[in-house]
Tab-separated table of C-alpha atoms and ligand atoms in Angstrom:
chain	number	residue	atom	x	y	z
V	1	MET	CA	-5.115	-64.779	40.828
V	2	LYS	CA	-5.317	-67.139	37.872
V	3	ILE	CA	-5.285	-65.552	34.442
V	4	THR	CA	-6.274	-66.980	31.085
V	5	CYS	CA	-3.836	-67.739	28.293
V	6	GLU	CA	-5.310	-64.777	26.428
V	7	GLU	CA	-4.521	-62.438	29.324
V	8	ALA	CA	-1.065	-63.943	29.598
V	9	SER	CA	-0.274	-63.122	25.982
V	10	HIS	CA	-1.785	-59.651	26.422
V	11	ILE	CA	0.468	-58.943	29.413
V	12	CYS	CA	3.384	-60.345	27.446
V	13	THR	CA	2.710	-57.881	24.626
V	14	LYS	CA	2.327	-54.963	27.064
V	15	SER	CA	5.531	-55.883	28.843
V	16	GLN	CA	7.462	-55.565	25.599
V	17	TYR	CA	6.605	-51.884	25.683
V	18	ASN	CA	7.254	-51.700	29.434
V	19	GLU	CA	3.564	-51.042	30.007
V	20	ALA	CA	2.894	-54.039	32.215
V	21	SER	CA	2.777	-53.486	35.952
V	22	PHE	CA	4.860	-55.519	38.383
V	23	TRP	CA	1.693	-57.341	39.441
V	24	GLU	CA	0.815	-58.215	35.844
V	25	VAL	CA	4.299	-59.553	35.161
V	26	LEU	CA	4.075	-61.598	38.358
V	27	LYS	CA	0.747	-63.068	37.259
V	28	LEU	CA	2.246	-63.884	33.872
V	29	ARG	CA	5.210	-65.612	35.498
V	30	LEU	CA	2.892	-67.676	37.698
V	31	HIS	CA	0.748	-68.535	34.694
V	32	VAL	CA	3.729	-69.914	32.781
V	33	LEU	CA	4.545	-72.066	35.820
V	34	TYR	CA	1.231	-73.896	35.832
V	35	CYS	CA	0.175	-73.596	32.175
V	36	LYS	CA	1.864	-76.225	30.045
V	37	ALA	CA	0.579	-74.652	26.832
V	38	CYS	CA	2.147	-71.275	27.576
V	39	ALA	CA	5.331	-72.865	28.903
V	40	LYS	CA	5.622	-74.682	25.589
V	41	TYR	CA	4.738	-71.497	23.725
V	42	SER	CA	7.333	-69.529	25.649
V	43	LYS	CA	10.019	-71.914	24.460
V	44	LYS	CA	9.054	-71.255	20.860
V	45	ASN	CA	8.395	-67.565	21.276
V	46	THR	CA	11.573	-65.547	21.576
V	47	GLN	CA	9.684	-62.465	22.793
V	48	LEU	CA	8.167	-64.310	25.717
V	49	THR	CA	11.500	-66.001	26.350
V	50	SER	CA	13.246	-62.657	26.589
V	51	LEU	CA	10.475	-61.480	28.917
V	52	CYS	CA	11.056	-64.501	31.093
V	53	ASP	CA	14.773	-63.717	31.102
V	54	LYS	CA	13.934	-60.194	32.204
V	55	ALA	CA	11.635	-61.522	34.897
V	56	GLY	CA	14.337	-63.887	36.090
V	57	LEU	CA	12.190	-66.924	35.451
V	58	THR	CA	14.853	-68.861	33.582
V	59	SER	CA	17.306	-68.355	36.419
V	60	LEU	CA	15.062	-70.476	38.631
V	61	THR	CA	16.048	-74.102	38.953
V	62	GLU	CA	13.504	-76.866	38.319
V	63	ASN	CA	13.435	-77.355	42.078
V	64	ASP	CA	12.618	-73.686	42.690
V	65	LYS	CA	9.805	-73.871	40.157
V	66	GLU	CA	8.356	-76.944	41.879
V	67	CYS	CA	8.440	-75.155	45.231
V	68	MET	CA	6.743	-72.081	43.775
V	69	LYS	CA	4.127	-74.251	42.108
V	70	ARG	CA	3.341	-76.097	45.333
V	71	ASP	CA	3.239	-72.855	47.268
V	72	LEU	CA	0.899	-71.374	44.681
V	73	GLU	CA	-1.426	-74.385	44.763
V	74	LYS	CA	-1.734	-74.014	48.537
V	75	ARG	CA	-2.817	-70.399	48.133
V	76	LEU	CA	-5.398	-70.987	45.429
T	101	ZN	ZN1	-1.526	-70.350	29.281
């Protein structure tokens, strides 16, 4: 379930050409939730930011993100 930062950026690139599958985008979204480096990167990177907008990530509240994170940790 966990992906590396390298995979995350690869999926991000693919998604810009609409080549990423739903599952890949989901994994990327989850990665950004637990990976501080990529979360930081996504703030700087407008392409990843627009991807996150598309994925609805930015519409989540901090509380929602915490819940998702906790839920994810339970499953791992
Ligand atoms: Zn990362």
